[in-house]
Amino acid sequence: MTLRSTLPALPALAAALLFGASTPLAKALVGDMPPLLLAGLLYLGSGLGLGLLLGLRRVLVAAATRTRPPGQDTARLHIPRAEWPWLLGAILFGGVCGPALLMLGLTQTGGATASLLLNVEAVLTALIAWLVFRENADRRVVLGMAAIVLGGVLLAWEPGGATLSTGALLVVGACLCWAVDNNLTRKVSTNDAMLVAGLKGLLAGATNTALALAGGAVLPAAGPLAASLVLGFFGYGLSLTLFVLALRTLGTARSGAYFSVAPLFGVAVSFALWPAAPGALFWAAAALMAGGVWLHVRERHEHAHVHEPLAHSHRHRHDAHHRHTHAFAWNGEEPHTHAHVHEVLVHRHAHFPDIHHRHRHGAQGGHSH
């Protein structure tokens, strides 16, 4: 295991830590609030907090931007028109339909069943990535995914608590929505991660909050309201920003697998807040999830591959995949952001299904693992 193979996993694991910790912290800080309203306020906190960060970042880089040549758009906030359908689809499925189905399912099924079924999201995310978007997956990645999901099942297991019902099917529907969301978000992951996460938070938060209020919910007092917004900023906003970065470098299936260890972090935070000795199932789940992460980190996917012509804009250095010239007077600053074109390139090296390696795999591809 090398530092090079471990670093790409860190954003996804950090996203899982922030999101996993948000569940017990919500229980401790927010109190009793209608679930749909809580989801809306958490998303709103995400969007508002990231909006403030984006504004602060723009102010801080304004002076540097004046010295940059035209065309080097580091501080520019922009989602290409062609990518808006992907982003709006992700918001609709992940920010609106998913929470609504989950809240409806929770009214008809027990917490134990829901917790078990939520592990389906990682599986559905990977299946869509592999079957629909043709992400590559070798035996080690599949085994790692299975270990992580099995660990999640053990973590949520309550003997006699799991039953199949209409409510359970609604929870699975929510998982399917989030799986679609993950795959659609990957399509816009070359854009500013904070902007993507902020837009998702604002639009999803406004929709869910409006639906909750229309259904008779009442906004909480100032204390719980502020707590939910702040918690949403960290547990949803920063978490989603890191997850988008992971999608950019790891692809959907691997990012989803790492993110699915979030319940483990949530249970660990619960033990810290309400001290108790972890049981045998916790340690078994931790071992399985650690083993799954280890299998993913140990992956080495290498074969001769072709880069088709591609035009996009993202933060980059002039590495093996960015040997372009500039249409402006470049001052040598790296990393930098500008629209650039990738010409046809054929080479061989170890890689993940990142934004530059979304190629198909065939029997004649010369794979080496």
CSV table of C-alpha atoms in Angstrom, one decimal:
chain,number,residue,atom,x,y,z
A,1,MET,CA,0.0,0.0,0.0
A,2,THR,CA,1.5,3.4,-1.1
A,3,LEU,CA,0.7,7.0,-0.3
A,4,ARG,CA,-0.2,7.4,-3.9
A,5,SER,CA,-2.9,4.7,-3.7
A,6,THR,CA,-4.2,5.9,-0.3
A,7,LEU,CA,-4.6,9.7,-1.0
A,8,PRO,CA,-7.5,9.4,-3.5
A,9,ALA,CA,-9.6,7.6,-0.8
A,10,LEU,CA,-9.2,10.3,1.8
A,11,PRO,CA,-11.9,12.7,0.5
A,12,ALA,CA,-14.5,9.9,0.4
A,13,LEU,CA,-13.6,8.7,3.9
A,14,ALA,CA,-13.6,12.3,5.3
A,15,ALA,CA,-17.0,12.7,3.7
A,16,ALA,CA,-18.2,9.5,5.3
A,17,LEU,CA,-16.9,10.7,8.7
A,18,LEU,CA,-18.7,14.1,8.5
A,19,PHE,CA,-21.9,12.5,7.3
A,20,GLY,CA,-21.8,9.6,9.8
A,21,ALA,CA,-21.2,12.0,12.7
A,22,SER,CA,-24.1,14.2,11.7
A,23,THR,CA,-26.7,11.5,12.7
A,24,PRO,CA,-25.9,11.2,16.4
A,25,LEU,CA,-25.1,14.9,16.6
A,26,ALA,CA,-28.5,15.7,15.2
A,27,LYS,CA,-30.1,13.5,17.9
A,28,ALA,CA,-28.1,15.4,20.6
A,29,LEU,CA,-28.4,18.9,19.3
A,30,VAL,CA,-31.7,19.2,17.3
A,31,GLY,CA,-34.1,17.2,19.4
A,32,ASP,CA,-37.5,16.1,18.3
A,33,MET,CA,-38.3,17.6,14.8
A,34,PRO,CA,-40.4,16.2,12.0
A,35,PRO,CA,-38.0,14.2,9.8
A,36,LEU,CA,-38.8,15.9,6.5
A,37,LEU,CA,-38.4,19.4,8.1
A,38,LEU,CA,-35.1,18.3,9.6
A,39,ALA,CA,-33.9,17.0,6.2
A,40,GLY,CA,-34.9,20.3,4.6
A,41,LEU,CA,-33.1,22.4,7.3
A,42,LEU,CA,-30.0,20.3,7.0
A,43,TYR,CA,-29.9,20.7,3.3
A,44,LEU,CA,-30.5,24.5,3.7
A,45,GLY,CA,-27.7,24.8,6.2
A,46,SER,CA,-25.5,23.0,3.6
A,47,GLY,CA,-26.4,25.4,0.8
A,48,LEU,CA,-26.3,28.6,2.9
A,49,GLY,CA,-23.0,27.7,4.5
A,50,LEU,CA,-21.3,26.8,1.3
A,51,GLY,CA,-22.7,29.9,-0.3
A,52,LEU,CA,-21.0,32.0,2.3
A,53,LEU,CA,-17.8,30.1,1.8
A,54,LEU,CA,-17.9,30.6,-1.9
A,55,GLY,CA,-18.4,34.3,-1.4
A,56,LEU,CA,-15.5,34.5,1.1
A,57,ARG,CA,-13.3,32.5,-1.3
A,58,ARG,CA,-14.1,34.9,-4.1
A,59,VAL,CA,-13.2,37.9,-2.0
A,60,LEU,CA,-9.9,36.3,-0.9
A,61,VAL,CA,-8.8,35.5,-4.5
A,62,ALA,CA,-10.1,38.7,-6.1
A,63,ALA,CA,-6.7,40.4,-5.9
A,64,ALA,CA,-4.9,37.4,-7.4
A,65,THR,CA,-7.5,37.1,-10.1
A,66,ARG,CA,-6.7,40.7,-11.3
A,67,THR,CA,-3.1,39.6,-11.9
A,68,ARG,CA,-4.0,36.4,-13.8
A,69,PRO,CA,-4.1,36.5,-17.6
A,70,PRO,CA,-7.6,36.4,-19.4
A,71,GLY,CA,-8.8,32.9,-19.8
A,72,GLN,CA,-7.4,31.6,-16.5
A,73,ASP,CA,-10.7,31.5,-14.6
A,74,THR,CA,-9.7,30.2,-11.2
A,75,ALA,CA,-12.4,32.3,-9.4
A,76,ARG,CA,-15.1,31.7,-11.9
A,77,LEU,CA,-18.3,30.0,-10.8
A,78,HIS,CA,-20.0,28.3,-13.7
A,79,ILE,CA,-21.9,25.1,-14.5
A,80,PRO,CA,-22.0,24.5,-18.3
A,81,ARG,CA,-25.4,24.6,-19.8
A,82,ALA,CA,-25.1,21.1,-21.2
A,83,GLU,CA,-24.5,19.7,-17.6
A,84,TRP,CA,-27.5,21.4,-15.9
A,85,PRO,CA,-29.8,18.4,-16.7
A,86,TRP,CA,-27.4,16.1,-14.9
A,87,LEU,CA,-27.3,18.4,-11.9
A,88,LEU,CA,-31.0,19.0,-11.8
A,89,GLY,CA,-31.6,15.2,-12.1
A,90,ALA,CA,-29.3,14.6,-9.2
A,91,ILE,CA,-31.1,17.2,-7.1
A,92,LEU,CA,-34.5,15.8,-8.0
A,93,PHE,CA,-33.6,12.2,-7.2
A,94,GLY,CA,-31.2,12.7,-4.3
A,95,GLY,CA,-32.4,15.8,-2.6
A,96,VAL,CA,-36.2,15.6,-3.1
A,97,CYS,CA,-37.4,12.1,-4.0
A,98,GLY,CA,-34.9,10.2,-1.8
A,99,PRO,CA,-35.7,12.0,1.5
A,100,ALA,CA,-39.5,12.0,0.7
A,101,LEU,CA,-39.5,8.2,0.1
A,102,LEU,CA,-37.4,7.6,3.2
A,103,MET,CA,-39.6,9.7,5.4
A,104,LEU,CA,-42.7,7.9,4.1
A,105,GLY,CA,-41.1,4.5,4.5
A,106,LEU,CA,-40.2,5.3,8.1
A,107,THR,CA,-43.8,5.8,8.9
A,108,GLN,CA,-44.5,2.2,7.9
A,109,THR,CA,-41.5,0.3,9.0
A,110,GLY,CA,-39.2,0.0,12.0
A,111,GLY,CA,-35.9,1.7,12.5
A,112,ALA,CA,-34.0,-1.6,12.4
A,113,THR,CA,-35.4,-2.6,9.0
A,114,ALA,CA,-34.7,0.9,7.6
A,115,SER,CA,-31.1,0.8,8.9
A,116,LEU,CA,-30.4,-2.5,7.3
A,117,LEU,CA,-32.0,-1.5,4.0
A,118,LEU,CA,-30.0,1.7,3.8
A,119,ASN,CA,-27.0,-0.4,3.0
A,120,VAL,CA,-28.6,-1.2,-0.3
A,121,GLU,CA,-27.6,2.3,-1.5
A,122,ALA,CA,-24.0,1.3,-2.0
A,123,VAL,CA,-24.9,-1.8,-3.9
A,124,LEU,CA,-27.3,0.0,-6.2
A,125,THR,CA,-24.8,2.8,-6.7
A,126,ALA,CA,-22.1,0.3,-7.8
A,127,LEU,CA,-24.5,-1.7,-10.0
A,128,ILE,CA,-25.7,1.5,-11.9
A,129,ALA,CA,-22.0,2.6,-12.3
A,130,TRP,CA,-20.9,-0.8,-13.6
A,131,LEU,CA,-23.9,-1.7,-15.7
A,132,VAL,CA,-25.2,1.6,-17.0
A,133,PHE,CA,-22.1,3.9,-17.0
A,134,ARG,CA,-19.6,1.0,-17.7
A,135,GLU,CA,-17.2,1.7,-14.8
A,136,ASN,CA,-14.6,-1.0,-14.6
A,137,ALA,CA,-14.6,-3.3,-11.6
A,138,ASP,CA,-12.2,-6.1,-10.8
A,139,ARG,CA,-12.5,-9.0,-8.3
A,140,ARG,CA,-10.8,-7.0,-5.5
A,141,VAL,CA,-13.2,-4.1,-5.8
A,142,VAL,CA,-16.3,-6.3,-5.8
A,143,LEU,CA,-15.1,-8.2,-2.8
A,144,GLY,CA,-14.3,-5.0,-1.0
A,145,MET,CA,-17.8,-3.7,-1.7
A,146,ALA,CA,-19.3,-6.9,-0.4
A,147,ALA,CA,-17.3,-6.7,2.8
A,148,ILE,CA,-18.3,-3.1,3.4
A,149,VAL,CA,-22.0,-3.8,2.8
A,150,LEU,CA,-21.9,-6.9,5.0
A,151,GLY,CA,-20.3,-4.8,7.7
A,152,GLY,CA,-23.1,-2.2,7.4
A,153,VAL,CA,-25.6,-5.0,7.8
A,154,LEU,CA,-24.0,-6.3,11.0
A,155,LEU,CA,-23.8,-2.8,12.3
A,156,ALA,CA,-27.6,-2.2,11.9
A,157,TRP,CA,-28.7,-5.7,12.7
A,158,GLU,CA,-31.3,-6.3,15.4
A,159,PRO,CA,-32.4,-9.9,15.8
A,160,GLY,CA,-36.0,-10.2,14.6
A,161,GLY,CA,-36.1,-6.6,13.5
A,162,ALA,CA,-36.0,-7.0,9.7
A,163,THR,CA,-39.2,-7.6,7.8
A,164,LEU,CA,-40.3,-7.0,4.3
A,165,SER,CA,-43.2,-4.6,3.9
A,166,THR,CA,-44.5,-1.7,1.8
A,167,GLY,CA,-42.4,0.6,4.1
A,168,ALA,CA,-39.3,-1.5,3.4
A,169,LEU,CA,-39.9,-1.1,-0.4
A,170,LEU,CA,-40.2,2.6,0.0
A,171,VAL,CA,-36.8,2.7,1.8
A,172,VAL,CA,-35.3,0.7,-1.0
A,173,GLY,CA,-36.8,3.2,-3.4
A,174,ALA,CA,-35.1,6.0,-1.5
A,175,CYS,CA,-31.8,4.0,-1.8
A,176,LEU,CA,-32.4,3.7,-5.6
A,177,CYS,CA,-32.9,7.5,-5.8
A,178,TRP,CA,-29.7,8.2,-4.0
A,179,ALA,CA,-27.8,5.7,-6.2
A,180,VAL,CA,-29.1,7.5,-9.3
A,181,ASP,CA,-28.1,10.8,-7.6
A,182,ASN,CA,-24.5,9.6,-7.0
A,183,ASN,CA,-24.1,8.5,-10.7
A,184,LEU,CA,-25.6,11.7,-12.0
A,185,THR,CA,-23.5,13.9,-9.7
A,186,ARG,CA,-20.4,12.2,-11.2
A,187,LYS,CA,-21.4,13.7,-14.6
A,188,VAL,CA,-20.9,17.2,-13.1
A,189,SER,CA,-17.9,16.4,-10.9
A,190,THR,CA,-15.4,18.3,-13.1
A,191,ASN,CA,-17.0,21.6,-12.0
A,192,ASP,CA,-16.3,23.4,-8.7
A,193,ALA,CA,-17.2,20.9,-6.0
A,194,MET,CA,-18.3,23.5,-3.6
A,195,LEU,CA,-20.6,25.1,-6.1
A,196,VAL,CA,-22.2,21.7,-7.1
A,197,ALA,CA,-22.7,20.9,-3.4
A,198,GLY,CA,-24.1,24.3,-2.6
A,199,LEU,CA,-26.6,24.3,-5.4
A,200,LYS,CA,-27.8,20.9,-4.4
A,201,GLY,CA,-28.2,22.0,-0.8
A,202,LEU,CA,-30.1,25.2,-1.6
A,203,LEU,CA,-32.5,23.7,-4.1
A,204,ALA,CA,-33.1,20.5,-2.1
A,205,GLY,CA,-33.4,22.3,1.2
A,206,ALA,CA,-35.9,24.9,-0.1
A,207,THR,CA,-38.0,22.1,-1.6
A,208,ASN,CA,-38.0,19.8,1.5
A,209,THR,CA,-38.6,22.6,3.9
A,210,ALA,CA,-41.5,24.0,1.8
A,211,LEU,CA,-43.1,20.5,1.6
A,212,ALA,CA,-42.7,20.0,5.4
A,213,LEU,CA,-44.3,23.4,6.2
A,214,ALA,CA,-47.1,22.8,3.7
A,215,GLY,CA,-47.7,19.4,5.5
A,216,GLY,CA,-48.3,21.2,8.8
A,217,ALA,CA,-44.7,21.3,10.3
A,218,VAL,CA,-43.7,24.3,12.3
A,219,LEU,CA,-40.2,25.9,12.4
A,220,PRO,CA,-38.4,25.1,15.7
A,221,ALA,CA,-37.1,27.7,18.2
A,222,ALA,CA,-34.0,29.7,17.4
A,223,GLY,CA,-31.6,27.2,19.2
A,224,PRO,CA,-32.6,24.0,17.4
A,225,LEU,CA,-33.0,25.9,14.1
A,226,ALA,CA,-29.4,27.3,14.3
A,227,ALA,CA,-28.1,23.9,15.4
A,228,SER,CA,-29.7,22.1,12.4
A,229,LEU,CA,-28.3,24.7,10.0
A,230,VAL,CA,-24.8,24.5,11.3
A,231,LEU,CA,-24.9,20.7,11.4
A,232,GLY,CA,-26.2,20.6,7.9
A,233,PHE,CA,-23.2,22.7,6.8
A,234,PHE,CA,-20.7,20.3,8.2
A,235,GLY,CA,-22.5,17.0,7.8
A,236,TYR,CA,-24.1,17.6,4.4
A,237,GLY,CA,-22.3,20.6,2.8
A,238,LEU,CA,-18.7,19.9,3.5
A,239,SER,CA,-19.4,16.2,3.3
A,240,LEU,CA,-20.9,16.5,-0.2
A,241,THR,CA,-18.1,18.8,-1.4
A,242,LEU,CA,-15.6,16.1,-0.4
A,243,PHE,CA,-17.8,13.4,-2.0
A,244,VAL,CA,-17.8,15.3,-5.3
A,245,LEU,CA,-14.0,15.5,-5.2
A,246,ALA,CA,-13.9,11.8,-4.6
A,247,LEU,CA,-16.2,11.2,-7.6
A,248,ARG,CA,-13.8,13.2,-9.7
A,249,THR,CA,-10.8,11.1,-8.8
A,250,LEU,CA,-12.2,7.6,-8.0
A,251,GLY,CA,-15.4,7.2,-10.0
A,252,THR,CA,-18.9,6.4,-8.6
A,253,ALA,CA,-18.7,2.8,-7.4
A,254,ARG,CA,-15.5,3.3,-5.3
A,255,SER,CA,-16.6,6.6,-3.9
A,256,GLY,CA,-19.9,5.0,-2.9
A,257,ALA,CA,-18.1,2.1,-1.2
A,258,TYR,CA,-15.9,4.3,0.9
A,259,PHE,CA,-18.8,6.6,1.8
A,260,SER,CA,-20.9,3.6,3.0
A,261,VAL,CA,-18.6,3.3,6.0
A,262,ALA,CA,-20.4,6.4,7.4
A,263,PRO,CA,-22.6,4.4,9.8
A,264,LEU,CA,-19.4,3.0,11.4
A,265,PHE,CA,-18.3,6.6,12.2
A,266,GLY,CA,-21.8,7.4,13.4
A,267,VAL,CA,-21.8,4.5,15.9
A,268,ALA,CA,-18.3,5.5,17.1
A,269,VAL,CA,-19.5,9.1,17.7
A,270,SER,CA,-22.5,7.7,19.5
A,271,PHE,CA,-20.2,5.8,21.8
A,272,ALA,CA,-18.2,8.9,22.5
A,273,LEU,CA,-21.4,11.0,23.3
A,274,TRP,CA,-23.1,8.2,25.3
A,275,PRO,CA,-20.3,6.1,26.6
A,276,ALA,CA,-20.9,2.3,26.3
A,277,ALA,CA,-18.8,-0.7,25.6
A,278,PRO,CA,-19.1,-1.7,21.9
A,279,GLY,CA,-20.5,-5.1,21.4
A,280,ALA,CA,-19.2,-8.0,19.3
A,281,LEU,CA,-21.2,-7.0,16.2
A,282,PHE,CA,-19.6,-3.6,16.2
A,283,TRP,CA,-16.1,-5.0,16.1
A,284,ALA,CA,-17.1,-7.6,13.5
A,285,ALA,CA,-18.6,-4.8,11.4
A,286,ALA,CA,-15.5,-2.6,11.9
A,287,ALA,CA,-13.2,-5.5,10.8
A,288,LEU,CA,-15.3,-6.2,7.7
A,289,MET,CA,-15.4,-2.5,6.7
A,290,ALA,CA,-11.7,-2.0,7.3
A,291,GLY,CA,-11.0,-5.1,5.2
A,292,GLY,CA,-13.2,-3.8,2.4
A,293,VAL,CA,-11.5,-0.4,2.4
A,294,TRP,CA,-8.1,-2.2,2.4
A,295,LEU,CA,-9.1,-4.2,-0.6
A,296,HIS,CA,-10.1,-1.0,-2.5
A,297,VAL,CA,-6.9,0.8,-1.5
A,298,ARG,CA,-4.8,-2.2,-2.7
A,299,GLU,CA,-6.4,-2.1,-6.1
A,300,ARG,CA,-4.1,-1.6,-9.1
A,301,HIS,CA,-5.9,-1.2,-12.4
A,302,GLU,CA,-3.4,-0.9,-15.3
A,303,HIS,CA,-3.7,-1.5,-19.0
A,304,ALA,CA,-3.1,0.2,-22.4
A,305,HIS,CA,-5.9,2.7,-23.0
A,306,VAL,CA,-6.9,5.4,-25.4
A,307,HIS,CA,-8.0,8.9,-24.4
A,308,GLU,CA,-10.5,10.2,-26.8
A,309,PRO,CA,-10.7,14.0,-27.6
A,310,LEU,CA,-12.2,15.8,-24.6
A,311,ALA,CA,-12.9,19.5,-23.8
A,312,HIS,CA,-13.6,20.6,-20.3
A,313,SER,CA,-12.5,22.9,-17.5
A,314,HIS,CA,-11.2,22.0,-14.1
A,315,ARG,CA,-8.3,22.6,-11.7
A,316,HIS,CA,-5.2,20.8,-13.0
A,317,ARG,CA,-1.4,20.6,-13.2
A,318,HIS,CA,0.5,20.0,-16.4
A,319,ASP,CA,0.9,16.3,-15.9
A,320,ALA,CA,0.9,13.4,-18.4
A,321,HIS,CA,-2.8,14.1,-19.2
A,322,HIS,CA,-2.4,17.9,-19.5
A,323,ARG,CA,0.3,18.7,-22.1
A,324,HIS,CA,-1.7,21.5,-23.8
A,325,THR,CA,-0.7,25.0,-24.7
A,326,HIS,CA,-2.4,28.1,-23.5
A,327,ALA,CA,-4.4,30.6,-25.6
A,328,PHE,CA,-3.3,33.3,-23.0
A,329,ALA,CA,-0.1,34.5,-21.5
A,330,TRP,CA,0.3,31.8,-18.8
A,331,ASN,CA,2.3,33.0,-15.8
A,332,GLY,CA,3.4,29.5,-14.8
A,333,GLU,CA,1.0,29.2,-11.8
A,334,GLU,CA,-0.1,25.6,-10.9
A,335,PRO,CA,-2.6,24.3,-10.3
A,336,HIS,CA,-4.8,26.5,-12.4
A,337,THR,CA,-8.2,26.4,-14.0
A,338,HIS,CA,-9.2,27.1,-17.5
A,339,ALA,CA,-11.0,25.5,-20.4
A,340,HIS,CA,-8.7,23.1,-22.2
A,341,VAL,CA,-8.8,20.4,-24.9
A,342,HIS,CA,-7.4,16.9,-24.6
A,343,GLU,CA,-6.1,15.4,-27.8
A,344,VAL,CA,-6.0,11.7,-28.6
A,345,LEU,CA,-3.5,10.0,-26.3
A,346,VAL,CA,-2.5,6.3,-26.0
A,347,HIS,CA,-0.5,5.2,-23.0
A,348,ARG,CA,-0.4,2.7,-20.1
A,349,HIS,CA,-0.3,3.4,-16.4
A,350,ALA,CA,-2.2,2.5,-13.2
A,351,HIS,CA,-5.4,4.6,-12.9
A,352,PHE,CA,-8.9,4.9,-11.4
A,353,PRO,CA,-12.1,5.6,-13.4
A,354,ASP,CA,-11.6,9.3,-12.8
A,355,ILE,CA,-12.6,12.2,-15.1
A,356,HIS,CA,-9.9,11.3,-17.6
A,357,HIS,CA,-10.4,7.6,-17.5
A,358,ARG,CA,-14.0,6.9,-18.3
A,359,HIS,CA,-13.2,4.6,-21.1
A,360,ARG,CA,-14.8,1.3,-21.9
A,361,HIS,CA,-13.0,-2.0,-21.3
A,362,GLY,CA,-12.8,-4.9,-23.8
A,363,ALA,CA,-11.3,-8.3,-24.0
A,364,GLN,CA,-8.5,-6.8,-26.1
A,365,GLY,CA,-7.7,-4.0,-23.7
A,366,GLY,CA,-4.6,-5.5,-22.4
A,367,HIS,CA,-5.7,-5.4,-18.7
A,368,SER,CA,-3.1,-5.9,-15.9
A,369,HIS,CA,-4.1,-6.0,-12.3
